[in-house]
Short mmCIF file of C-alpha atoms in Angstrom, two decimals:
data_model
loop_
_atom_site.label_atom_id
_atom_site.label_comp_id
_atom_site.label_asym_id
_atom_site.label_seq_id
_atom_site.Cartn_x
_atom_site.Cartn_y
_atom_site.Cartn_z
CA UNK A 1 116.94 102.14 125.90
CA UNK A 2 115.29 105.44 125.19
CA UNK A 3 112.15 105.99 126.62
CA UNK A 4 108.93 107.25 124.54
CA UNK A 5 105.76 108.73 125.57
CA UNK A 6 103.12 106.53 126.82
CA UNK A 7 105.63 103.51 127.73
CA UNK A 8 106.97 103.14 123.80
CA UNK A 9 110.53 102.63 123.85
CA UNK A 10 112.89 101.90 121.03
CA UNK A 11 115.84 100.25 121.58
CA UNK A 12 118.71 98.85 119.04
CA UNK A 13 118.77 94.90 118.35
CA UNK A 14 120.85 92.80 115.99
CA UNK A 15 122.77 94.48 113.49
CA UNK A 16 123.31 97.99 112.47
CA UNK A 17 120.11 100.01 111.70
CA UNK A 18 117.91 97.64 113.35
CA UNK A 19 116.09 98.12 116.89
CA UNK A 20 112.78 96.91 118.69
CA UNK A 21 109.83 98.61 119.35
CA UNK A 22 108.39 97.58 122.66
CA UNK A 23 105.01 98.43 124.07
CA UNK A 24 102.08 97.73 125.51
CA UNK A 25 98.48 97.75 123.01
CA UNK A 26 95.05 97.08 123.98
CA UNK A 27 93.70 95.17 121.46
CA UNK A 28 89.89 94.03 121.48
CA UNK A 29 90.15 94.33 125.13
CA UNK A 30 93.16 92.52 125.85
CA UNK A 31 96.62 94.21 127.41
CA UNK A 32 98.85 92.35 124.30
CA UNK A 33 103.06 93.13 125.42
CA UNK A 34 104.33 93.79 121.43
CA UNK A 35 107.29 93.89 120.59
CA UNK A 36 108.20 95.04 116.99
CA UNK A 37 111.75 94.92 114.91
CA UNK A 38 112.61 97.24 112.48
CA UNK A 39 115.17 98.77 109.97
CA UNK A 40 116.19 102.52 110.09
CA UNK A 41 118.52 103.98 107.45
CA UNK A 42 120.09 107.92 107.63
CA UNK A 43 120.29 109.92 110.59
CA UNK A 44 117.49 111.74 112.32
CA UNK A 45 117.81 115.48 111.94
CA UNK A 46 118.13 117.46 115.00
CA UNK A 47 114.28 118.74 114.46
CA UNK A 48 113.50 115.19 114.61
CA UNK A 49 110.77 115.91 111.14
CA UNK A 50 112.68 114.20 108.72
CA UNK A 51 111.05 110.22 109.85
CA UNK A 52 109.89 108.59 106.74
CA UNK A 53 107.70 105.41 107.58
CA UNK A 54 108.03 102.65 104.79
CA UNK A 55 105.24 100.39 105.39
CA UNK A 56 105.47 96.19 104.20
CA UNK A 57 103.68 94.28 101.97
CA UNK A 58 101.55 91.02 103.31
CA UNK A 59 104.57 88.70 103.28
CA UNK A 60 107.64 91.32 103.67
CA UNK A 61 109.30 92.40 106.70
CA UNK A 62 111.77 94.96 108.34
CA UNK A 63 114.34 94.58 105.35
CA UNK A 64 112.94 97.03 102.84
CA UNK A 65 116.72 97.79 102.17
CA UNK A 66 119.90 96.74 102.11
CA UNK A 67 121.03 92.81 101.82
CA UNK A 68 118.96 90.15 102.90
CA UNK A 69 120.65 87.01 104.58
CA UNK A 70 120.64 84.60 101.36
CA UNK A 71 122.02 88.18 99.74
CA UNK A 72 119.17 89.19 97.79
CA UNK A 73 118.51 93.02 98.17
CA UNK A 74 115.38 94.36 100.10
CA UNK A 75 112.43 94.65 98.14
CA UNK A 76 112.29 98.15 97.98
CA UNK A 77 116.03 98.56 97.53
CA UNK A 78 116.10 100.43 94.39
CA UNK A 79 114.72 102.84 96.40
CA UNK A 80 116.33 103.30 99.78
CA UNK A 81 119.60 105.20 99.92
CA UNK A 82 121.53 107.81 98.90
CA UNK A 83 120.47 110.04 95.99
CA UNK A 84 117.36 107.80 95.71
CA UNK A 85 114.13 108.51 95.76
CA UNK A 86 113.94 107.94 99.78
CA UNK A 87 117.18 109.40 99.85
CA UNK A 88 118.81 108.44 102.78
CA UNK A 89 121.26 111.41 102.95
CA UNK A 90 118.08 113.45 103.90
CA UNK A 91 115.70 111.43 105.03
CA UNK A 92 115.44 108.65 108.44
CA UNK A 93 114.06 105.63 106.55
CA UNK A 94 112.18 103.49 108.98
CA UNK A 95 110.43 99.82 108.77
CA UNK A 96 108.44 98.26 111.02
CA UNK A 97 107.27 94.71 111.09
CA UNK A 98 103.74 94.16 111.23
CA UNK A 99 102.08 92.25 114.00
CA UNK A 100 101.78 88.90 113.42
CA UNK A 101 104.38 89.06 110.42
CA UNK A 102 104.33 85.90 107.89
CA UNK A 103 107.88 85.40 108.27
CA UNK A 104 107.99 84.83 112.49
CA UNK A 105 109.85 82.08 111.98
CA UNK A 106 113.09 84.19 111.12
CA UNK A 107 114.68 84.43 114.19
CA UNK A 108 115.69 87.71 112.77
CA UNK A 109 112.00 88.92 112.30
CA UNK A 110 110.78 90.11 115.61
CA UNK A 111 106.87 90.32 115.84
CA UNK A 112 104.24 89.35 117.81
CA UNK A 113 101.13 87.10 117.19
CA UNK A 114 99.82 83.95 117.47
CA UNK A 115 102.83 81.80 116.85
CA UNK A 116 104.54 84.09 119.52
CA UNK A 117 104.82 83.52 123.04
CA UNK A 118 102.21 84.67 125.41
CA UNK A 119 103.72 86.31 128.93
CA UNK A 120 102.52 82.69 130.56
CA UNK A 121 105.13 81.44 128.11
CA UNK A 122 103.25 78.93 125.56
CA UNK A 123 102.40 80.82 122.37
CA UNK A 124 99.46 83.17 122.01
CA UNK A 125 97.84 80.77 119.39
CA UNK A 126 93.97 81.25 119.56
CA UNK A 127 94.26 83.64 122.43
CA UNK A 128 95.77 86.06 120.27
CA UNK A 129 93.26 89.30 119.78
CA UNK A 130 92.16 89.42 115.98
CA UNK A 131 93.70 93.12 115.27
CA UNK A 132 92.66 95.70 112.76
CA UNK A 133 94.34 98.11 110.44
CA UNK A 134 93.42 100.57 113.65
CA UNK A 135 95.47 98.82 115.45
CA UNK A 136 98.99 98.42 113.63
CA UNK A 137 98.13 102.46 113.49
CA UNK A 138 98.18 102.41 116.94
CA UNK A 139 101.53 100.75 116.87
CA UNK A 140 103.25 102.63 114.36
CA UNK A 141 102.24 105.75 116.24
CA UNK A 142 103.95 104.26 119.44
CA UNK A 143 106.78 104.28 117.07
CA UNK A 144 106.51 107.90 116.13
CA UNK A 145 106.71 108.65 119.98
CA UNK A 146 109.71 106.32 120.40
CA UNK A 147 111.11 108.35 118.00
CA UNK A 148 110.23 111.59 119.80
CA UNK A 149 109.25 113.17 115.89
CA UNK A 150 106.98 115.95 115.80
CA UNK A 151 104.94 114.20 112.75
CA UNK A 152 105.91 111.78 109.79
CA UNK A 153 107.76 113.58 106.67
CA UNK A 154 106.19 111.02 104.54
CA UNK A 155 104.36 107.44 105.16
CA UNK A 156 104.71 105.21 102.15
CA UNK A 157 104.55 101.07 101.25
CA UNK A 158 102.90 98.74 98.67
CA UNK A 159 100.15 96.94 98.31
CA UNK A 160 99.60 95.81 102.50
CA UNK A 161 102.03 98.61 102.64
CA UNK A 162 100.23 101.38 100.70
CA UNK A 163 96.81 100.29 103.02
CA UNK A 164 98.76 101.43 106.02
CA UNK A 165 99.82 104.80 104.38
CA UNK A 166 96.39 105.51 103.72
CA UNK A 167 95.30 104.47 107.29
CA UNK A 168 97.37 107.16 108.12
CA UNK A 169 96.16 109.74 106.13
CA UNK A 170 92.72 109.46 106.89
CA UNK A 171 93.12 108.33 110.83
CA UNK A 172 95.90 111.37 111.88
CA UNK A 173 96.49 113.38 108.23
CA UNK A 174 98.07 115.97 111.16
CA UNK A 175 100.70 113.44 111.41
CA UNK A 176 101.73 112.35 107.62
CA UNK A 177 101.68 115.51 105.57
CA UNK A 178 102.68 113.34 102.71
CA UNK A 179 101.28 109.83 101.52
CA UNK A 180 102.24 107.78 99.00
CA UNK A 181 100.05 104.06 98.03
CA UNK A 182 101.53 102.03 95.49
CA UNK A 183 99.40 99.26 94.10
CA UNK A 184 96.78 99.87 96.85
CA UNK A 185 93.19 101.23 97.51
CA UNK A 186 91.16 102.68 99.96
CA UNK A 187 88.96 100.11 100.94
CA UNK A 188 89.30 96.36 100.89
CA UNK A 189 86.92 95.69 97.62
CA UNK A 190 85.12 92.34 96.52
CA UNK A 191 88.24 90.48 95.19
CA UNK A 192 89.95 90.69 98.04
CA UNK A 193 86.67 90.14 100.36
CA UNK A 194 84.78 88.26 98.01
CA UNK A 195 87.09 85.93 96.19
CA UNK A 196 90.84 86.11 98.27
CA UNK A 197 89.72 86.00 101.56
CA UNK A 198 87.43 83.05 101.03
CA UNK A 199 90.21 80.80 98.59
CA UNK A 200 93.05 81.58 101.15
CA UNK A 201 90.60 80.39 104.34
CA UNK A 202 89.38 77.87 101.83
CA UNK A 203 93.49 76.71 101.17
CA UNK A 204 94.13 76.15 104.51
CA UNK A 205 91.31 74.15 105.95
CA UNK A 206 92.75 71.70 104.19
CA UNK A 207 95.05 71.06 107.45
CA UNK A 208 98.34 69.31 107.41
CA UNK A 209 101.49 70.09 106.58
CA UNK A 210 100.61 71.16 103.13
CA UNK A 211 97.96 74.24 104.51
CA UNK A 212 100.79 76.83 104.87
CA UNK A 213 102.16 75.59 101.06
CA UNK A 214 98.30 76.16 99.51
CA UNK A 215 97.77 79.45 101.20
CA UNK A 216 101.19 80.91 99.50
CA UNK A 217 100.17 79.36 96.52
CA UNK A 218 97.32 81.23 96.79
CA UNK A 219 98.96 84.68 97.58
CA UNK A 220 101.60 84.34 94.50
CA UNK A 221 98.68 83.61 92.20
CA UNK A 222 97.20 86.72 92.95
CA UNK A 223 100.40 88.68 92.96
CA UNK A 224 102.14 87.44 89.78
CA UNK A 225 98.71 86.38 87.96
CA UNK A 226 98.13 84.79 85.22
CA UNK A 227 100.79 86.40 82.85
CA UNK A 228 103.38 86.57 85.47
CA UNK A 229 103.06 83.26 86.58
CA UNK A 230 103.90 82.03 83.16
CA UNK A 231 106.81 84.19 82.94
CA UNK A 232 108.23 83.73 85.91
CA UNK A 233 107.85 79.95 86.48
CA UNK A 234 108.37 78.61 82.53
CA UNK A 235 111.43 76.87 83.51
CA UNK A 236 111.42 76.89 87.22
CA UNK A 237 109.34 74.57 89.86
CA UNK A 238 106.93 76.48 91.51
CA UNK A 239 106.11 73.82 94.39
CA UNK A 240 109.99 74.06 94.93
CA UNK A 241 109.56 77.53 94.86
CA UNK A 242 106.69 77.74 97.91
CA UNK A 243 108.67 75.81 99.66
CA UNK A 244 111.20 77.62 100.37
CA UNK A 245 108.54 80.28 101.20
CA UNK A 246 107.04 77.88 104.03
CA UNK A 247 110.28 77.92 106.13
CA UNK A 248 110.08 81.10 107.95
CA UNK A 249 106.20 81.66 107.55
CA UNK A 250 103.27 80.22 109.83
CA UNK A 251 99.99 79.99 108.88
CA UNK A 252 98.69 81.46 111.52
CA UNK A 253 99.60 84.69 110.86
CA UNK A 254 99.67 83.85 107.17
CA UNK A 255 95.49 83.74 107.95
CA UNK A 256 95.87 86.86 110.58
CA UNK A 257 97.15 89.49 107.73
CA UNK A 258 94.57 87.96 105.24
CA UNK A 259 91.83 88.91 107.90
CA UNK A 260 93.18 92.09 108.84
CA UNK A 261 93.45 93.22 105.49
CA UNK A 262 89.89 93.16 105.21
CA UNK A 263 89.11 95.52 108.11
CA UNK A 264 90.60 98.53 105.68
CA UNK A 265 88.04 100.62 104.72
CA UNK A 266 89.08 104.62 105.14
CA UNK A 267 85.60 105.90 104.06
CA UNK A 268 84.25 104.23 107.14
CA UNK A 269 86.68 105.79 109.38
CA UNK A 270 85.82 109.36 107.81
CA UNK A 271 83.30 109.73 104.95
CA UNK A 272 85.30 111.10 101.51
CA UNK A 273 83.52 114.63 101.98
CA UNK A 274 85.02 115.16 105.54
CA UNK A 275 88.25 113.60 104.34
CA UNK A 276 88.56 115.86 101.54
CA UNK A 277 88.04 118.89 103.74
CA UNK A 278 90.71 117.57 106.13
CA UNK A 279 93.23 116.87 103.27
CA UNK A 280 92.63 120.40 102.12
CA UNK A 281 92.77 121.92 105.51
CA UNK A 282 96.06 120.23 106.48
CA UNK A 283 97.60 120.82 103.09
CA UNK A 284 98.15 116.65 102.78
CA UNK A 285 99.64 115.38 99.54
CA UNK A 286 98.82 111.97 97.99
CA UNK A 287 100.33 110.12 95.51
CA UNK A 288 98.78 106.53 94.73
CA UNK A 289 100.22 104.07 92.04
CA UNK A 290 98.38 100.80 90.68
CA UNK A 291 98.97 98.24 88.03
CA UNK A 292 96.62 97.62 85.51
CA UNK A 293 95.94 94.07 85.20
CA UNK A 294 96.29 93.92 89.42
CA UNK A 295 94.79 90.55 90.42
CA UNK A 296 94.78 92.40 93.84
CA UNK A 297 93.36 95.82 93.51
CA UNK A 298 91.92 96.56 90.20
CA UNK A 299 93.15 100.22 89.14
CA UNK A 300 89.63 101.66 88.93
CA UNK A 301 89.50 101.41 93.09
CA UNK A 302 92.08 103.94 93.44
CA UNK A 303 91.52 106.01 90.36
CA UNK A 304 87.89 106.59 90.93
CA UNK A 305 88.64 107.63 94.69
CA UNK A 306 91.95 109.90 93.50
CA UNK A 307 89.53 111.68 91.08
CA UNK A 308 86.60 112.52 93.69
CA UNK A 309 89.71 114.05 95.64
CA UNK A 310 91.22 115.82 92.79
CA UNK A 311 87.55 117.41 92.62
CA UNK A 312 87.35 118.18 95.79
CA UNK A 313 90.53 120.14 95.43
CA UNK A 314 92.73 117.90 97.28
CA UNK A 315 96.88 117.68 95.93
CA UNK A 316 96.44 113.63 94.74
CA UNK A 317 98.67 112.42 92.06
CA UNK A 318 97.55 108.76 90.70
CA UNK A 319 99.53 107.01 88.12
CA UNK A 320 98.88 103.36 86.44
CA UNK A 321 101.14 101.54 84.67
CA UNK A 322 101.69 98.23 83.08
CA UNK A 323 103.89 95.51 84.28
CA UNK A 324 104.76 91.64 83.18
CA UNK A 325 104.67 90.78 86.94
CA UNK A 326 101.38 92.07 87.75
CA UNK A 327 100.87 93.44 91.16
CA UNK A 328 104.41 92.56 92.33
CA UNK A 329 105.27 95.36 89.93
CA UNK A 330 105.06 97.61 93.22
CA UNK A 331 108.11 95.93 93.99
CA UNK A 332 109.82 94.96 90.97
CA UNK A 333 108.88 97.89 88.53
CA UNK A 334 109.83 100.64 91.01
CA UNK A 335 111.61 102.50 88.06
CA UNK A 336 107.98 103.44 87.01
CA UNK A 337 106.94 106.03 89.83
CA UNK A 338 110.54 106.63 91.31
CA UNK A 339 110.45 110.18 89.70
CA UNK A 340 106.81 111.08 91.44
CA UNK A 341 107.86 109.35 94.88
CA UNK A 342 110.42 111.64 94.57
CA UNK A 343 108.51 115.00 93.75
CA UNK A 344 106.59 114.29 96.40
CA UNK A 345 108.85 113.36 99.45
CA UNK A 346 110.44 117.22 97.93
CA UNK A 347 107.18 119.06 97.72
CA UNK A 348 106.39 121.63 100.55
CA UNK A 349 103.95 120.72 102.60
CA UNK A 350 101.95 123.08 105.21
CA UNK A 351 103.31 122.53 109.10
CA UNK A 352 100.75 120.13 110.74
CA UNK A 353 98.40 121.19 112.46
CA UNK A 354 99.14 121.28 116.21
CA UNK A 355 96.51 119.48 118.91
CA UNK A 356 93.70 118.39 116.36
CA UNK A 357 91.58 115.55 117.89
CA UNK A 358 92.40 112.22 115.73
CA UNK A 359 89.58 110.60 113.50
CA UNK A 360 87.17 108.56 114.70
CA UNK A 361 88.61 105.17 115.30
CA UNK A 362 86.76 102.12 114.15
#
C-alpha cells in the first residue's frame, strides 16, 4: 500500500485497474473511516500531471470503462481508451465511487454510507453524517494525494458527474486547470429542489419493499423523460426493467445522493465575479454540455452562467444539443461533444498556481 499525504492511501483491489481509496473524513463533526473503489486506466507519467478525474453520475459507479459484469460496456466507454477522447495512451483515467454509492450492494462497488458498516460493526444507517458536495471534494482530493499528482490534468463527468467537476473548479481551480460538465449546472435549480427532491422523498415514504422500485422510477423518468421513455420502453416492461435496477441499489443512499445533490451551489462557495477573476487568473478552461429538453437541468442554467463567464473573459466553451434520450444523452450521445472534450483535454493550460489558499468551504 502506498502511502499519501494526510493518511490517504491507495491501494490495488479486485481486478486489474481497480484499487481502494482509504481515509479518514470529518464529516459534520464525525471521524467517518471511508473507504472508496475505483477504476484507473493508462499509466501515470513520471511527472505524475497527467491524472484525469472522471466523475459518476447519481446511479453509476467506478466502471466508467471497460466491460461490466453482465458485459455491457461502461457508460462512458466510447470515451475511455486509446485514441479517444480521454485517450488512455496519454492520459491516467481515474474513477472514484461516490460515498454512499446507489449500487452498495455490488460486492464489487466499494463505498461507504449508510448501508455500510460502522467500525462497531452494524451498519452506519441513521448514524451516517448527511455529506455535501464539499465533502466528496474533500475525498477526491485525498485521492489526488494518494496519487502523489501535482494537480488534476482535467476533472470531467455527467450530470452528478459534471456537479463534481464544477465543485472543483470553483473550490481549488489551482488544482483542475481544465473542466469539463456535461448535462450539468452550477447550482442545484428549482426542478431538482423544487419538484425532484420532493417526488423522490415523496416515492419512498411509501415504505416497503416497493420504496427503492418508486424512487428509480422516479430517477429514469427524469432522465429518459417523456420522449425517451416512449422510445425506450414501447416494447419492453419497465417494472421488469427497475427491477433489475433494485438488486444492487439501497434506498438509503438512493435518498443520500438525492440530498446531496442539492447542497451544489458554486456561486455560494465563491460569488461569479470572484470566480471569474480566479478562472482568469489561473488560466482555467471550461467546457459545459447540456441537452435541450433535460428533465434534469434545463439548458438555460448552464448557458446563462457560461455567458456571464465568457463576458468576464473567462476560456468557457458551452454546447447544447438534442437527443431522443433526453438527459441520458450525456451518456448515450457522447458522439456529440467527443471532438470539444477532446480540444480541451489538448489545449495548453497555464501551470497552477503554487500555495494559493483554497475557496471558502461551505
Amino acid at each position: 500500500m502506498t502511502p499519501g499525504t494526510s493518511g490517504w492511501t491507495r491501494a490495488p483491489a479486485g481486478g486489474p485497474g481497480t484499487f481502494e481509496l482509504r481515509g479518514e473524513l470529518t464529516i459534520q463533526g464525525v471521524a467517518v473511516p471511508l473507504r472508496l473503489g475505483g477504476q484507473a486506466w493508462g499509466e501515470l507519467n513520471a511527472a505524475r500531471d497527467n491524472a484525469v478525474l472522471v466523475c459518476h453520475h447519481y446511479t453509476g459507479t467506478m466502471r466508467a470503462a471497460g466491460r461490466n459484469p453482465d458485459g455491457t460496456p461502461g457508460w462512458w466507454d466510447t470515451l475511455i481508451g486509446p485514441g479517444r477522447a480521454l485517450d488512455t495512451d496519454r492520459y491516467h483515467v481515474v474513477c472514484l465511487n461516490t460515498l454512499g454509492n446507489v449500487q452498495v450492494q455490488d460486492p464489487a462497488v466499494v463505498t461507504t454510507g449508510p448501508a455500510t458498516p460502522h467500525p462497531d460493526g452494524r451498519p452506519w444507517g441513521e448514524r451516517f453524517p448527511a455529506w455535501t458536495m464539499a465533502d466528496l471534494h474533500a475525498a477526491q482530493r485525498g485521492l489526488l494525494r494518494a496519487l502523489g499528482a501535482p494537480h488534476w490534468h482535467a476533472v470531467t463527468g455527467p450530470s452528478f458527474g459534471g456537479m463534481q467537476a464544477l465543485q472543483w473548479a470553483a473550490r481549488t481551480p489551482a488544482l483542475a486547470p481544465r473542466v469539463a460538465a456535461i448535462v450539468s449546472s452550477p447550482v442545484a435549480g428549482p426542478v431538482l429542489r423544487g419538484v425532484f427532491g420532493p417526488v423522490l422523498r415523496s416515492a419512498a415514504s411509501a415504505g416497503g419493499a416497493s420504496a427503492l422500485h418508486e424512487t428509480l422510477r422516479v430517477i429514469t423518468f427524469f432522465g429518459l423523460g417523456a420522449d425517451g421513455l416512449e422510445a425506450t420502453f414501447r416494447r419492453d416492461d419497465l417494472d421488469a426493467y427497475l427491477r433489475t435496477r433494485t438488486v444492487n441499489a439501497d434506498l438509503a443512499h438512493v435518498l443520500e445522493i438525492g440530498r446531496a445533490v442539492q447542497t451544489h451551489d458554486i456561486t455560494a462557495i465563491c460569488p461569479p465575479g470572484a470566480l471569474h477573476q480566479q478562472w482568469r487568473e489561473h488560466g482555467t478552461r471550461l467546457l459545459s454540455v447540456n441537452v435541450r429538453g433535460d428533465q434534469f437541468f434545463p439548458a438555460a442554467e448552464m448557458r446563462d452562467f457560461a455567458a456571464q463567464a465568457q463576458a468576464a473573459g473567462v476560456t468557457f466553451n458551452h454546447l447544447e444539443f438534442d437527443s431522443p434520450r433526453g438527459h441520458l444523452g450525456g451518456l448515450a450521445d457522447t458522439d456529440a461533444f467527443e471532438a470539444p472534450l477532446r480540444a480541451l483535454l489538448e489545449s495548453d493550460a497555464r501551470p497552477p498556481v503554487r500555495s494559493v489558499p483554497e475557496v471558502r468551504r461551505v
